[in-house]
XYZ file of C-alpha atoms in Angstrom:
562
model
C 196.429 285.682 56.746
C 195.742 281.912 56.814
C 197.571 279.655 59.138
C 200.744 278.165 57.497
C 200.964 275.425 59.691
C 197.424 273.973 58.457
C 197.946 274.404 55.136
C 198.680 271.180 52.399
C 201.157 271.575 49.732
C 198.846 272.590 47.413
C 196.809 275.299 49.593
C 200.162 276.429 50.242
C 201.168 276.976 46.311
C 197.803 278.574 45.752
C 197.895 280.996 48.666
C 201.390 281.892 46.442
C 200.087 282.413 43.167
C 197.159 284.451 45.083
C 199.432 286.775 46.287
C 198.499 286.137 49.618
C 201.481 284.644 51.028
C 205.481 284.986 50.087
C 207.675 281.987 49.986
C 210.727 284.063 51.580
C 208.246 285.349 54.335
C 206.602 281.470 54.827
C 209.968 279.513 55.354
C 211.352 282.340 57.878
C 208.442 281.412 59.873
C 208.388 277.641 59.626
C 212.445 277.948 60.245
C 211.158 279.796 63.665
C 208.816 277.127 64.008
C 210.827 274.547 63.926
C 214.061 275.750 66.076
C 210.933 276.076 68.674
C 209.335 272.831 68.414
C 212.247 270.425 67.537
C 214.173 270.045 70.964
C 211.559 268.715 72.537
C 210.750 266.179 69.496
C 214.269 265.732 68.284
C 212.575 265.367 64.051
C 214.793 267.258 62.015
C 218.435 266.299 62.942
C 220.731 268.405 59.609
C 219.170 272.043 58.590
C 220.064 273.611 55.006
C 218.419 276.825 55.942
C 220.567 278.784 53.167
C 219.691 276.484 50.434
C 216.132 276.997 51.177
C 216.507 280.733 51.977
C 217.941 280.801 48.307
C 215.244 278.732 46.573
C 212.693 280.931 48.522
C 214.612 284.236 47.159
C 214.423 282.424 43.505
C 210.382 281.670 43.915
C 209.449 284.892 45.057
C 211.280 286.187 41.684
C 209.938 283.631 39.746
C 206.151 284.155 41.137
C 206.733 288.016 40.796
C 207.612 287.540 37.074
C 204.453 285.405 36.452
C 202.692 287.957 37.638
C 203.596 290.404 35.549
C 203.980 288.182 32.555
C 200.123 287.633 32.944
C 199.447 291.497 33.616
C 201.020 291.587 30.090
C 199.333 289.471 28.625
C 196.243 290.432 29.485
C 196.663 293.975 28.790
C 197.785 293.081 25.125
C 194.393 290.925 24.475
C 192.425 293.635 26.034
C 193.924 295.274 23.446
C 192.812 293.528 20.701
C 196.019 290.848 20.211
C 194.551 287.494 19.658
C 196.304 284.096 20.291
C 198.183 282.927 17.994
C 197.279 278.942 16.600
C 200.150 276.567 17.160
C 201.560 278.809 19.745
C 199.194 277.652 22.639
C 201.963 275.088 23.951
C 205.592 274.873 23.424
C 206.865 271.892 25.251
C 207.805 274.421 28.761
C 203.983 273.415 30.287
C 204.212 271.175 33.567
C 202.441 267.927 33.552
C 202.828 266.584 36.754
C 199.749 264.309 36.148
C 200.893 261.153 34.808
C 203.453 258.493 36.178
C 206.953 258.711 33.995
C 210.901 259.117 33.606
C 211.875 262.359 33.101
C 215.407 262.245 33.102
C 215.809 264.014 36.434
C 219.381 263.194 37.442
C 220.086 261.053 41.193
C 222.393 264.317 41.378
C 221.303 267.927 41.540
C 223.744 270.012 43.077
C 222.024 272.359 45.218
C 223.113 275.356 43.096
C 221.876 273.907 39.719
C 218.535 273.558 41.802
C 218.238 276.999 42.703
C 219.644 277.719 39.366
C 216.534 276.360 37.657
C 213.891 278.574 39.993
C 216.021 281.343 38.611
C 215.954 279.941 34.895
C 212.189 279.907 35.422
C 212.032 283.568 36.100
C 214.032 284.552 33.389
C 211.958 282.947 30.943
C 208.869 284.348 32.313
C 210.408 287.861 32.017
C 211.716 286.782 28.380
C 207.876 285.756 27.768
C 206.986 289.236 28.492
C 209.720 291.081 25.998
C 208.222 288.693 23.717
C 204.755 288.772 23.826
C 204.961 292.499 24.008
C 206.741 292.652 20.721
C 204.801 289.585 19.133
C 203.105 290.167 15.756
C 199.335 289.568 15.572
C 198.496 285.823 15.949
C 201.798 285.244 17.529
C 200.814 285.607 21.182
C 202.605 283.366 23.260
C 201.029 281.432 26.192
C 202.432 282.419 29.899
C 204.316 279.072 31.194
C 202.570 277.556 33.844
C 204.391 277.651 37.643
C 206.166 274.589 38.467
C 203.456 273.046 40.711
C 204.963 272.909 44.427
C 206.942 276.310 43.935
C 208.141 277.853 46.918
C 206.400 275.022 48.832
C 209.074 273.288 52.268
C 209.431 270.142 52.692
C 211.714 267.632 54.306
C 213.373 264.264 53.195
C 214.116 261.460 55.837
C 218.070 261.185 56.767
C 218.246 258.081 54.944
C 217.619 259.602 51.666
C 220.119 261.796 50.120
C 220.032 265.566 50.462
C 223.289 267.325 48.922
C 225.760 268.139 51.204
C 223.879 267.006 54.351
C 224.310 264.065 57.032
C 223.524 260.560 54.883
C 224.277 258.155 57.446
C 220.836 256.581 57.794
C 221.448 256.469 61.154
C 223.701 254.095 61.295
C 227.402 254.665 63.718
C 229.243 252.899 61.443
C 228.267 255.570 58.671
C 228.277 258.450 61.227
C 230.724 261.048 59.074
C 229.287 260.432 55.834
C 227.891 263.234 54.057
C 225.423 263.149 50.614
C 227.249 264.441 47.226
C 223.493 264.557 44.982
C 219.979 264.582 45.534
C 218.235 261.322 45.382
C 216.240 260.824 42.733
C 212.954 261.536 44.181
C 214.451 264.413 46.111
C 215.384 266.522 42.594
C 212.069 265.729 41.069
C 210.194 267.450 44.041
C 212.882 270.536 44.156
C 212.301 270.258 40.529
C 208.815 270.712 40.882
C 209.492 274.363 43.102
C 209.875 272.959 46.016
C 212.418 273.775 49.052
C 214.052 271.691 51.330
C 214.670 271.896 55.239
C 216.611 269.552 55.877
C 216.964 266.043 56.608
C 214.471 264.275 59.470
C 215.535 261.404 62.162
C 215.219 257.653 60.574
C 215.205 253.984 62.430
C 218.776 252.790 61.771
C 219.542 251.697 58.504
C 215.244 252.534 57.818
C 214.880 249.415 59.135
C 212.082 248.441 61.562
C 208.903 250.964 63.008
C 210.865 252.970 65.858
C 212.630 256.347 64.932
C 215.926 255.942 66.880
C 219.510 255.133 66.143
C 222.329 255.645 67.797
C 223.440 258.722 65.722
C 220.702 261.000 66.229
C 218.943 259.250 69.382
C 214.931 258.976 69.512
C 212.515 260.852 68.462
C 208.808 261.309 69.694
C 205.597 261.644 68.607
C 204.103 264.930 68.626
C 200.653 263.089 70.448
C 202.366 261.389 73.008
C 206.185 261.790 73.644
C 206.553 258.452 75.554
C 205.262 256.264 72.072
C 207.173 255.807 68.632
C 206.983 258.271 66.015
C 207.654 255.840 63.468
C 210.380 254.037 61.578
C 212.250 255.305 58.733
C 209.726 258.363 58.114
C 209.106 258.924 61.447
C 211.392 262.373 61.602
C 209.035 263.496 58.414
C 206.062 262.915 59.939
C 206.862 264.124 63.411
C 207.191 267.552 61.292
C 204.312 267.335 59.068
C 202.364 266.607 61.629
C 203.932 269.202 64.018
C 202.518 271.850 61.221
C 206.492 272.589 60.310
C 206.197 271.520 56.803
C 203.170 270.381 54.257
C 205.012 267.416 53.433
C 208.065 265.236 53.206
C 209.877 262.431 51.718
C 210.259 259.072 53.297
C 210.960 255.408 53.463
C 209.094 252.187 53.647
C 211.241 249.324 54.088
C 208.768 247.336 56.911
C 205.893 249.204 56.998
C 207.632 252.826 58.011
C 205.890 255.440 55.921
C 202.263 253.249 57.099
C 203.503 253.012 60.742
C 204.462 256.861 60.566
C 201.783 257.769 59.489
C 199.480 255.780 62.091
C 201.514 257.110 64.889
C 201.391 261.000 64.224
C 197.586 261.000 62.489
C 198.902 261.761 59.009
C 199.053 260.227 55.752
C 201.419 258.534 53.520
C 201.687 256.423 50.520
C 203.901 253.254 49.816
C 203.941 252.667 46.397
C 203.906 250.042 44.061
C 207.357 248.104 44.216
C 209.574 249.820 41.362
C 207.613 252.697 40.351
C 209.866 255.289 42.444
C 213.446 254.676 41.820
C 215.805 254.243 45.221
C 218.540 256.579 43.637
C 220.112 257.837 46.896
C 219.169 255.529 49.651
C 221.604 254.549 51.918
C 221.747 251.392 52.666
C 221.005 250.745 48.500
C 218.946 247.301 48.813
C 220.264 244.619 46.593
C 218.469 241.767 44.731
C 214.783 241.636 44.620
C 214.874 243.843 48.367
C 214.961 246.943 45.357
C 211.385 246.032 45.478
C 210.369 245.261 48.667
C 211.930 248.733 49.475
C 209.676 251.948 48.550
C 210.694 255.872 48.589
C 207.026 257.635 48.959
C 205.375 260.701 50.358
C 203.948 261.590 54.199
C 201.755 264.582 53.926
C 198.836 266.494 55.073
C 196.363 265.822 52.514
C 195.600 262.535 50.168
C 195.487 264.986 47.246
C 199.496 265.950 47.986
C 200.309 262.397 48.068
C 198.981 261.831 44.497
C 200.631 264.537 42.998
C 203.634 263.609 44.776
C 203.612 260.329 43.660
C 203.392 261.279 40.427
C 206.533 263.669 40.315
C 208.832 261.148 41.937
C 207.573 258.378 39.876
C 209.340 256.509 36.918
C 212.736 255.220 35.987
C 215.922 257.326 36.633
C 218.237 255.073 34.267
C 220.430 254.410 37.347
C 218.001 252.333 39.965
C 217.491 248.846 37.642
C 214.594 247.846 39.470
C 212.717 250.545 38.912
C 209.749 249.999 36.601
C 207.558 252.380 33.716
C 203.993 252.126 35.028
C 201.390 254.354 33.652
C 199.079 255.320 36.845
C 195.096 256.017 36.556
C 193.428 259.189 37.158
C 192.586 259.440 40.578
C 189.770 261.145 40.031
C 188.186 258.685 37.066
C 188.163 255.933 40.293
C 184.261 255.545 41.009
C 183.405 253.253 44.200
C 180.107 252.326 42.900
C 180.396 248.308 42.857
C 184.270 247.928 43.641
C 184.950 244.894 45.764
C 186.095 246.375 48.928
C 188.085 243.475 51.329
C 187.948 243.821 54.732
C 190.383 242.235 56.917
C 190.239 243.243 60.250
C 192.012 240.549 61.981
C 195.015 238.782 59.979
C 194.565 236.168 62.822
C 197.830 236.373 64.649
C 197.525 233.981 67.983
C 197.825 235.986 70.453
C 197.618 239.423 69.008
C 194.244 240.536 68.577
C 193.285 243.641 67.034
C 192.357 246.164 69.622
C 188.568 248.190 69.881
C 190.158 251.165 68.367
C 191.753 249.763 65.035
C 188.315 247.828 65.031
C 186.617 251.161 64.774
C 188.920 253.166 62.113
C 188.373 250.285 60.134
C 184.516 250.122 60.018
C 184.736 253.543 59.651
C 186.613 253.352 56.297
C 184.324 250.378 55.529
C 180.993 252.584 56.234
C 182.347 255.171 53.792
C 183.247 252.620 51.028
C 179.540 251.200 51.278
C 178.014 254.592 51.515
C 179.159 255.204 47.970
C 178.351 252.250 46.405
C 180.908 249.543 46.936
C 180.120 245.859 47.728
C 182.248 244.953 50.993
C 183.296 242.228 52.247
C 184.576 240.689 55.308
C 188.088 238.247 53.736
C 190.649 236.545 56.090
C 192.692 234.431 53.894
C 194.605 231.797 55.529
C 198.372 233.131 54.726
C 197.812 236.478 56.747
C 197.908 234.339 59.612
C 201.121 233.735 58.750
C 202.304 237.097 57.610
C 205.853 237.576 59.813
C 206.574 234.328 58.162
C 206.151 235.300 55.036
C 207.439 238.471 55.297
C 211.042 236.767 56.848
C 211.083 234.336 54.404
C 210.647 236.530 51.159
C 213.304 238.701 52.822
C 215.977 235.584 52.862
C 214.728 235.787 49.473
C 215.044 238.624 48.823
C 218.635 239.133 49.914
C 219.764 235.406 47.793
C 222.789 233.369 48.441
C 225.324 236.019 48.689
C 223.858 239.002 50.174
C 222.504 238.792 53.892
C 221.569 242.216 56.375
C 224.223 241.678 58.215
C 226.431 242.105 55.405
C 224.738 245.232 54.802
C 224.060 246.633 58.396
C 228.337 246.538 58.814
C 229.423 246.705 54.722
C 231.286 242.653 55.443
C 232.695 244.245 58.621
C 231.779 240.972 60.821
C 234.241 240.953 63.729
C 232.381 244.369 64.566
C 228.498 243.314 64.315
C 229.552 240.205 66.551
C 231.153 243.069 68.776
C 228.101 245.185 68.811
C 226.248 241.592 69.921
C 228.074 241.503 72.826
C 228.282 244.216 74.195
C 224.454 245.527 73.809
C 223.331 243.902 77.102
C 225.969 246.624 78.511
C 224.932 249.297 76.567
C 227.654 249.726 74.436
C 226.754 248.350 71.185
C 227.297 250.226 67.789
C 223.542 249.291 66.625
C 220.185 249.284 68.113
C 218.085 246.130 69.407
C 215.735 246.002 66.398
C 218.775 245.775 64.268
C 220.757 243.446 66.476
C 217.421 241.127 66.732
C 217.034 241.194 62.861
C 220.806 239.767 62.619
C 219.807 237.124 65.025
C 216.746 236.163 63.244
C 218.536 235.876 60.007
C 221.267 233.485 61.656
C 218.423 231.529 63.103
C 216.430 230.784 60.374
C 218.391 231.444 56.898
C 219.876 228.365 56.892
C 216.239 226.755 56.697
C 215.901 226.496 53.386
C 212.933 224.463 52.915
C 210.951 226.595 55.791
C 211.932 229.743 53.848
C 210.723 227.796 50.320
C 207.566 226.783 51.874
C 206.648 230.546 53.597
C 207.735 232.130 49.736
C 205.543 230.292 47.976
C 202.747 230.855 50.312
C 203.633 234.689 49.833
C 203.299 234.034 45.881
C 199.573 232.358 46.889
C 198.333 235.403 48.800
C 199.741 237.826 46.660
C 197.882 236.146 43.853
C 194.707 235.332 45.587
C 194.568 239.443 46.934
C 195.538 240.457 43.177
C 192.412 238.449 41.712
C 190.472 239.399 44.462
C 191.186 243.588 43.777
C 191.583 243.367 39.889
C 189.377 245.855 38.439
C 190.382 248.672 41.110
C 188.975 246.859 43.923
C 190.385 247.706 47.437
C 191.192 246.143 50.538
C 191.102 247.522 54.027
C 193.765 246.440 56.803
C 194.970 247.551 59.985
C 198.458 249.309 59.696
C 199.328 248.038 63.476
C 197.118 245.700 65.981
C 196.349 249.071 68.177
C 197.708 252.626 68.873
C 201.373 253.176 68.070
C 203.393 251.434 70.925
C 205.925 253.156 73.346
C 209.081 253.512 73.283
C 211.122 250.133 73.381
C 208.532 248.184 73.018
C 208.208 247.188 69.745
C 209.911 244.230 69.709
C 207.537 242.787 72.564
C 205.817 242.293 69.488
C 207.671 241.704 66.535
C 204.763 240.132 64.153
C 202.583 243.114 64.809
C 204.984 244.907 62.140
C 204.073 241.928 59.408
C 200.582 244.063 59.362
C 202.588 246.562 56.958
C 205.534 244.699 56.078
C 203.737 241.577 54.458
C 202.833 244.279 51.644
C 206.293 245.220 50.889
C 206.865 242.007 49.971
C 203.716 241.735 48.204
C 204.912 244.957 46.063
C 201.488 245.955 46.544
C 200.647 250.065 46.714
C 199.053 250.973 50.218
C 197.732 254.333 51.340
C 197.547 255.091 54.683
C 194.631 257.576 56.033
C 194.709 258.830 59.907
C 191.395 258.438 61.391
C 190.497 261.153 63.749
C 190.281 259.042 66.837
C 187.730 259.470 69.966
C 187.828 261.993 72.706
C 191.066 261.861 74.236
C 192.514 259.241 72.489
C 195.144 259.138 69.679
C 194.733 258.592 66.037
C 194.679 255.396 64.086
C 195.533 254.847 60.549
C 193.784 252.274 57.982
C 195.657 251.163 55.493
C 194.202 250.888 51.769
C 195.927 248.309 49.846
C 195.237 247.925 45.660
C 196.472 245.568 42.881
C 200.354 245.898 41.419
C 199.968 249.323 39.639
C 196.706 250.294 40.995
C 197.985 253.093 42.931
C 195.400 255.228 41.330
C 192.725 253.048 43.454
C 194.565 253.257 47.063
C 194.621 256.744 46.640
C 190.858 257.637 45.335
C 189.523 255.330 48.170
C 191.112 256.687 50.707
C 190.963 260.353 49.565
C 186.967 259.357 49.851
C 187.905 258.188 53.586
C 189.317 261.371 54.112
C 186.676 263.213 52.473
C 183.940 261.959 54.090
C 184.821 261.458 58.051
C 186.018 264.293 60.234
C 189.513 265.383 60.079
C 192.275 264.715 62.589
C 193.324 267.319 64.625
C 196.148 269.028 65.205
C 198.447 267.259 67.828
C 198.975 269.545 70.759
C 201.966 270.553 71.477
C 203.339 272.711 74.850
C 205.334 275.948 74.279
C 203.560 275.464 70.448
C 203.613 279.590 69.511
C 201.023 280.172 66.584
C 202.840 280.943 62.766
């Protein structure tokens, strides 16, 4: 029997359809799994064990029915039946493989969810009465299985789930509970697959540390004294962990990169707008609705594209959210792409350390192996990357919207509260939060100094869009060195800009774990494309992935085998 734990989303769906695994006997053991493994990593922080014991019940059915449904059918052609012209495809076929709206509401009650796994059955098992009653030339097709049936996942806290905790972390959203799905959320369960629960955030999924002052911190599965992350950093503690295949995040300064990086996994940030934000909480306002991405963590580059591709397109409720029509991954060919390496972005006084240094000549050797022309390319305005990352944040936000207003909902008497009494320990919010209030205060009312770091955003973004057009890629660190420890992030705050300048940018950027040296931990290299490109971030650093040795799993005491 293979080993669950191991397995990517789409091993996992096979091994279904193969018969060699059930869906109700695979999330009993990843439910033991995780009660096991999560006190001493603190990831998933709300269960919804019966909702995903239901939807497990309704795959099983559903994969039982296909089964017999193709018995059928192919006991009625051995028979002679042909297939009938016309009939080959009536609209039920899945085609996960291209970038759209499909009118999946921000709301799926869990019910109607589990509802539609049973729907699925019973029109497999009406496929049967049919086809075994169909005239000659009137054979009917058997639907194909929605493609991540029966497959777990998780979704970070700051996304909703129905009826679970949706306080992103946050103490002055503490009792708040989700009434829908998000957006992205109901596409995946759409797509068969079954949800957990909801994973440990930063507060408000801002900044790279997973800890709030809801849920408290949670640690890496490599090292339990360094960060796990920011926003995703509960989802890919778990994936990681080998509790689920995959999970949905958030990537508001870099998290879903930085998560990745820190527990050897991967993740995508997409291009700004092409995943609507239906069901964050905090919902971003002005032009942050794009500097804000919802994207996968997973085991596997080849999850993250389908993935992306299921949560992808407008929802008719999230107005920033954009119609892009994505390549085919596998149509991306490396033979003469411009490949951009930028090792250093030039920060004084933060160097990039041996190790990132490595992972990134690593992805570099690949690229070249295959054909592409790279490059070493250190324009000017990474050096000044926090910069521009702060400023197009003021931005961002405009005249009448700041974070503060959004950290408290206008409540002001109690942020400047939580400011004075952190240095005791009794603050509402955590330090990255408070500092990010500060910064704001300090340097929002320089309007010229924000006008002048903007438009030198506006420059790079242009120059790196030039630069990549024609599915070109560039290679970047995802932090200076390994993920930091605990509390020490904000030692050094511009080391974050690494990731974050890209949100800004709107820019797509797959992150690939590197399997790191003897005893060491894993770094990730980030692979950045043109706006809409995510095609190209993907295929290069599926070929990464491909082509260097795989990270192994993190080890992890009182870890029973599933």
């Amino acid at each position: 029997m293979p080993r669950i734990s191991s397995l990517t989303a789409l091993e996992l769906a096979a091994e279904y359809r193969a018969g060699t695994l059930s869906p109700v006997d695979v999330v009993e053991r990843i439910i033991q799994r995780v009660e096991l493994i999560n006190p001493s990593i603190n990831a998933l922080v709300g269960t919804s064990y019966e909702r995903a014991r239901m939807l497990a019940e309704r795959a099983e059915a559903t994969l039982e029915a296909h089964r017999r449904a193709v018995a059928l059918r192919e006991e009625l052609l051995a028979g002679g039946l042909p297939v009938g012209e016309g009939e080959a495809d009536d609209g039920r076929r899945s085609k996960p493989g291209r970038a759209r709206g499909r009118g999946v509401a921000a709301g799926s009650d869990p019910a109607e969810s589990a509802a539609a796994g049973g729907d699925v059955a019973a029109g497999l098992a009406a496929e049967s009465v049919a086809a075994a009653s169909a005239p000659v030339g009137a054979l009917p097709p058997v639907p194909e299985l929605p493609p991540l049936l029966g497959v777990p996942f998780v979704v970070s806290e700051s996304l909703a789930l129905a009826a679970m905790q949706h306080s992103s972390g946050s103490r002055y959203r503490s009792d708040r509970l989700a009434h829908d799905d998000a957006t992205a959320v109901a596409r995946v369960i759409e797509a068969g697959a079954i949800p957990l629960g909801v994973a440990n955030t930063a507060e408000l999924a801002f900044w790279i540390e997973t800890d709030n002052g809801v849920y408290g911190r949670t640690a890496s599965p490599w090292d339990s004294g360094r960060i796990a992350g920011g926003a995703s950093g509960g989802v890919a503690v778990l994936v990681s962990a080998g509790c689920v295949p995959f999970g949905v995040g958030v990537d508001m300064t870099g998290s879903l990169r930085v998560s990745a990086h820190a527990c050897g996994v991967v993740a995508h940030k997409p291009t700004g707008g092409l995943v609507p934000l239906t069901g964050l909480e905090p919902m971003p306002v002005g032009r942050m609705q794009r500097f804000t991405t919802v994207g996968p963590v997973a085991r596997s580059v080849a999850d993250l594209d389908v993935l992306l591709r299921l949560m992808a397109g407008p929802d008719g409720a999230d107005g920033a959210a954009v119609e892009l029509e994505l390549g085919s991954v596998r149509a991306w060919d490396p033979m003469w792409k411009r490949v951009v390496l930028c090792e250093d972005f030039g920060f004084a006084g933060l160097s990039v350390r041996d190790e990132t240094r490595r992972a990134l000549r690593l992805a570099a050797d690949v690229l070249t192996e295959h054909g592409a022309e790279v490059e070493v390319w250190q324009p000017r305005q990474l050096a000044e990357s926090f910069s521009i990352w702060l400023s197009m944040v003021h931005e961002g936000y405009g005249l009448l919207n700041n974070f503060q207003d959004m950290v408290a909902e206008g409540e002001r008497t109690g942020v400047l509260w939580d400011l004075v009494n952190w240095p005791i320990g009794r603050s509402r919010l955590t330090g990255p939060v408070l500092a990010m209030i500060l910064a704001e205060k300090a340097t929002k009312g320089s309007f010229l100094q924000i006008q002048r770091f903007a438009a030198e955003g506006r420059r790079l973004q242009q120059r790196i869009r030039t630069v990549l057009n024609g599915g070109g890629v560039l290679l970047a660190p995802v932090l200076s060195g390994l993920a930091p420890r605990h509390g020490r992030s904000l030692w050094r705050p511009r080391d974050v800009a690494h990731s974050a300048v890209f949100n800004v940018l709107e820019l797509p950027s797959t992150a690939v774990s590197i399997a790191p040296a003897r005893g060491r931990l894993p770094v990730a290299v980030q692979v950045v494309a043109d706006h809409g490109r995510d095609d190209a971030s993907l295929a290069a650093a599926a070929l990464i992935e491909r082509s260097l040795r795989p990270v192994p799993a993190p080890r992890l005491r009182r870890l029973r085998r599933a």
